[in-house]
C-alpha cells in the first residue's frame, strides 16, 4: 500500500532557529516528490518538486532533500520566521495511466514563536 | 500566469440541502482538474479528477458528484448534503508531460459547514 509518513506531527520552535521536517514514503513507482506549505484555511502552495534524479532543491530559506534509495525526504527551514507557521505537507506522485496519482502525508504542523 | 479560482470561500448549509462549488482555471489549456476534501486535522483526500471535458473519475464512493462542462471549469455538487460532508474543499489543476506530473496547484479552498 502506498503511504507517506511525516514526522514530527507538530513542532514548535523559536523565531530565528532552524528546523528539519521528515518524510518517508513507500510509493512505487515514483514520479516526483513535492513539499507544500498550507496556511490555516488556505490552499497548499508548492515549495519544491523533485524528481528521481534530484538530491536537493532550494527555494529561499527552504531546502528539500531526497534519497530515492531509502525513500526519504526532508525539508529544512533556515532562520525561521513567524510567517513560516503553517502545515507542511509531503506529497509523492506516481504515474497512473496518463494521469498521476498523488499520495499525501498528513503534514507537520509548525509553529514559530517569537 | 495561471490562476485558479474557487467560490464561494465559505458556505454554511443545512443537512439535506443541495450543493454546488465551482472552480475555474485561467492561463492554461486542457489541464487535469481535481477535487479534494480535507477534514479538520486530516490529510487531503482525492474525491474526483478529470482529464478532459465531460470526463470524470471518482476516487471514493460518496454523496457527491462532479462535472466538467468546460475545459477550465470544474463543479462539485450534491443533491442532499450530509453532516459528514463538512470540510475544506480544494480544487487543483496540473499539467502532465507524458506520464510525469509537473506539479499540482491548488485553489484557495471552500470551507463547507453542514448543520
Coordinates of C-alpha atoms in Angstrom, one line a residue:
Chain A
X1 CA 0.0 0.0 0.0
X2 CA 1.3 3.4 -1.0
X3 CA 1.9 5.5 2.1
X4 CA 3.6 8.8 3.0
X5 CA 4.5 9.3 6.7
X6 CA 5.7 12.6 8.1
X7 CA 7.4 13.4 11.3
X8 CA 7.1 15.1 13.7
X9 CA 3.3 15.6 13.7
X10 CA 3.8 19.0 15.3
X11 CA 6.8 21.2 16.1
X12 CA 7.3 24.4 18.0
X13 CA 10.5 26.4 17.6
X14 CA 11.7 29.9 18.4
X15 CA 11.9 32.5 15.7
X16 CA 15.3 32.5 14.0
X17 CA 16.0 28.9 14.7
X18 CA 16.4 26.2 12.0
X19 CA 14.3 23.0 11.8
X20 CA 14.0 19.9 9.7
X21 CA 10.9 18.0 8.8
X22 CA 10.9 14.4 7.7
X23 CA 9.0 12.4 5.1
X24 CA 9.2 8.7 4.5
X25 CA 7.3 7.0 1.7
X26 CA 6.6 3.6 0.2
X27 CA 5.1 4.8 -3.1
X28 CA 6.1 2.9 -6.2
X29 CA 6.6 3.6 -9.0
X30 CA 7.9 7.0 -8.2
X31 CA 7.5 10.1 -10.4
X32 CA 8.3 13.0 -8.1
X33 CA 8.1 14.3 -4.5
X34 CA 6.7 17.7 -3.5
X35 CA 6.6 19.7 -0.4
X36 CA 3.7 22.1 0.1
X37 CA 3.1 24.8 2.7
X38 CA -0.5 25.2 3.8
X39 CA -1.5 28.2 5.9
X40 CA -4.6 27.7 8.0
X41 CA -7.7 28.0 5.9
X42 CA -5.8 28.3 2.7
X43 CA -4.9 26.0 -0.2
X44 CA -1.5 24.4 -0.2
X45 CA 1.3 26.2 -2.0
X46 CA 4.1 24.3 -3.7
X47 CA 7.6 24.8 -2.2
X48 CA 9.7 22.3 -4.1
X49 CA 9.3 19.5 -6.5
X50 CA 12.0 16.8 -7.0
X51 CA 12.3 14.0 -9.5
X52 CA 14.2 10.8 -9.0
X53 CA 17.5 12.2 -10.1
X54 CA 17.4 15.3 -7.9
X55 CA 19.0 15.1 -4.4
X56 CA 18.3 18.6 -3.2
X57 CA 16.4 21.6 -4.2
X58 CA 16.1 25.0 -2.6
X59 CA 13.5 27.7 -2.5
X60 CA 14.7 30.7 -0.5
X61 CA 15.1 29.5 3.1
X62 CA 13.6 26.2 2.3
X63 CA 15.8 23.3 1.2
X64 CA 14.4 19.9 0.4
X65 CA 16.5 16.7 0.1
X66 CA 15.6 13.4 -1.5
X67 CA 17.1 10.0 -1.1
X68 CA 15.3 7.8 -3.6
X69 CA 17.1 4.7 -2.5
X70 CA 15.9 4.9 1.1
X71 CA 12.7 6.6 0.1
X72 CA 13.2 9.5 2.5
X73 CA 12.9 13.3 2.1
X74 CA 13.5 16.2 4.4
X75 CA 12.6 19.8 4.4
X76 CA 15.0 22.1 6.1
X77 CA 13.9 25.6 7.1
X78 CA 16.7 28.1 7.9
X79 CA 16.3 31.2 10.1
X80 CA 12.6 30.6 10.7
X81 CA 10.2 33.5 10.6
X82 CA 6.8 33.9 12.2
X83 CA 5.3 33.6 8.7
X84 CA 6.6 30.0 8.5
X85 CA 4.0 28.9 10.9
X86 CA 1.9 26.5 8.8
X87 CA 1.3 22.9 8.0
X88 CA 3.9 21.3 5.7
X89 CA 2.7 18.5 3.5
X90 CA 4.8 15.9 1.7
X91 CA 3.3 14.5 -1.4
X92 CA 4.6 11.7 -3.6
X93 CA 3.5 11.4 -7.2
X94 CA 3.2 8.1 -9.1
X95 CA 2.4 7.7 -12.9
X96 CA -1.1 6.4 -13.4
X97 CA -2.2 5.6 -17.0
X98 CA -1.7 9.1 -18.4
X99 CA -2.5 10.8 -15.2
X100 CA -0.7 10.9 -11.9
X101 CA -1.7 9.5 -8.5
X102 CA -0.7 11.5 -5.5
X103 CA -0.2 10.2 -2.0
X104 CA -0.4 12.8 0.7
X105 CA 1.2 12.8 4.1
X106 CA -0.9 14.2 6.9
X107 CA 1.5 17.0 7.4
X108 CA 3.7 18.5 10.1
X109 CA 2.2 21.5 12.0
X110 CA 5.0 24.0 12.5
X111 CA 4.6 26.9 15.0
X112 CA 7.1 29.6 15.2
X113 CA 7.1 31.6 18.5
X114 CA 8.7 35.0 19.0
Chain B
X1 CA 0.5 33.1 -15.5
X2 CA -2.0 30.5 -14.3
X3 CA -4.6 31.2 -11.6
X4 CA -7.2 29.1 -10.1
X5 CA -10.4 30.4 -8.5
X6 CA -12.9 28.8 -6.2
X7 CA -16.2 30.0 -4.8
X8 CA -17.7 30.5 -2.5
X9 CA -14.9 30.9 0.1
X10 CA -17.2 29.7 2.9
X11 CA -20.6 28.1 3.0
X12 CA -23.0 27.0 5.7
X13 CA -25.7 24.7 4.6
X14 CA -28.4 22.7 6.3
X15 CA -28.5 18.9 6.1
X16 CA -30.4 17.8 3.1
X17 CA -29.8 20.9 1.0
X18 CA -28.1 20.9 -2.4
X19 CA -24.5 21.9 -3.0
X20 CA -22.6 23.5 -5.9
X21 CA -19.0 24.5 -5.6
X22 CA -17.3 26.0 -8.6
X23 CA -13.7 26.0 -9.7
X24 CA -12.2 27.8 -12.7
X25 CA -8.6 27.9 -14.0
X26 CA -7.1 30.7 -16.1
X27 CA -4.0 30.8 -18.2
X28 CA -3.7 27.1 -19.2
X29 CA -5.4 24.8 -21.7
X30 CA -6.6 21.2 -21.2
X31 CA -5.5 20.9 -17.6
X32 CA -6.2 17.9 -15.4
X33 CA -8.5 19.1 -12.7
X34 CA -9.0 17.6 -9.2
X35 CA -11.4 18.0 -6.2
X36 CA -10.0 17.2 -2.8
X37 CA -11.6 17.3 0.7
X38 CA -9.6 18.0 3.8
X39 CA -11.3 17.1 7.1
X40 CA -10.1 19.0 10.2
X41 CA -6.6 17.8 11.2
X42 CA -6.5 15.2 8.4
X43 CA -4.7 14.9 5.1
X44 CA -6.1 15.6 1.7
X45 CA -8.5 13.0 0.2
X46 CA -8.9 12.9 -3.6
X47 CA -12.6 12.9 -4.5
X48 CA -12.7 13.4 -8.3
X49 CA -10.3 14.1 -11.1
X50 CA -10.9 15.0 -14.7
X51 CA -8.6 14.7 -17.7
X52 CA -11.0 16.5 -20.1
X53 CA -14.4 17.9 -20.7
X54 CA -17.1 15.5 -19.6
X55 CA -14.5 13.0 -18.3
X56 CA -14.9 12.4 -14.6
X57 CA -13.2 9.8 -12.4
X58 CA -14.4 9.1 -8.9
X59 CA -11.9 8.0 -6.3
X60 CA -14.3 7.2 -3.4
X61 CA -18.0 6.4 -3.3
X62 CA -19.8 9.2 -1.6
X63 CA -22.7 11.6 -1.6
X64 CA -21.0 14.0 -4.1
X65 CA -20.7 14.3 -7.9
X66 CA -18.5 16.3 -10.2
X67 CA -18.9 17.7 -13.6
X68 CA -16.7 19.5 -16.1
X69 CA -18.9 21.4 -18.6
X70 CA -16.0 23.4 -20.0
X71 CA -12.2 22.9 -20.3
X72 CA -11.3 25.1 -17.4
X73 CA -14.4 24.7 -15.2
X74 CA -14.9 22.0 -12.6
X75 CA -18.0 21.8 -10.4
X76 CA -18.6 19.7 -7.3
X77 CA -22.2 19.0 -6.4
X78 CA -24.6 17.2 -4.1
X79 CA -28.3 16.7 -4.2
X80 CA -28.6 16.3 -0.4
X81 CA -25.8 17.2 1.9
X82 CA -24.9 15.1 4.9
X83 CA -23.3 16.2 8.2
X84 CA -20.2 14.2 7.1
X85 CA -19.8 16.4 4.0
X86 CA -18.4 19.2 6.2
X87 CA -14.8 20.0 5.4
X88 CA -12.4 22.1 3.4
X89 CA -12.8 21.5 -0.3
X90 CA -9.8 22.2 -2.6
X91 CA -9.7 22.3 -6.3
X92 CA -6.4 21.7 -8.1
X93 CA -5.0 21.6 -11.6
X94 CA -2.0 20.0 -13.1
X95 CA -0.3 19.6 -16.4
X96 CA 1.4 16.4 -17.3
X97 CA 4.4 15.8 -19.5
X98 CA 4.0 12.3 -20.7
X99 CA 3.2 10.3 -17.5
X100 CA 5.0 12.7 -15.2
X101 CA 3.2 15.4 -13.4
X102 CA 4.8 18.8 -13.3
X103 CA 3.1 19.8 -10.1
X104 CA -0.4 20.3 -8.8
X105 CA -1.6 23.8 -8.0
X106 CA -4.3 24.4 -5.5
X107 CA -7.1 26.9 -5.3
X108 CA -7.9 28.9 -2.1
X109 CA -10.5 26.4 -0.9
X110 CA -14.1 26.4 0.2
X111 CA -14.9 25.9 3.9
X112 CA -18.2 24.0 4.0
X113 CA -20.1 23.5 7.2
X114 CA -23.2 21.4 7.2
X115 CA -25.5 21.9 10.1

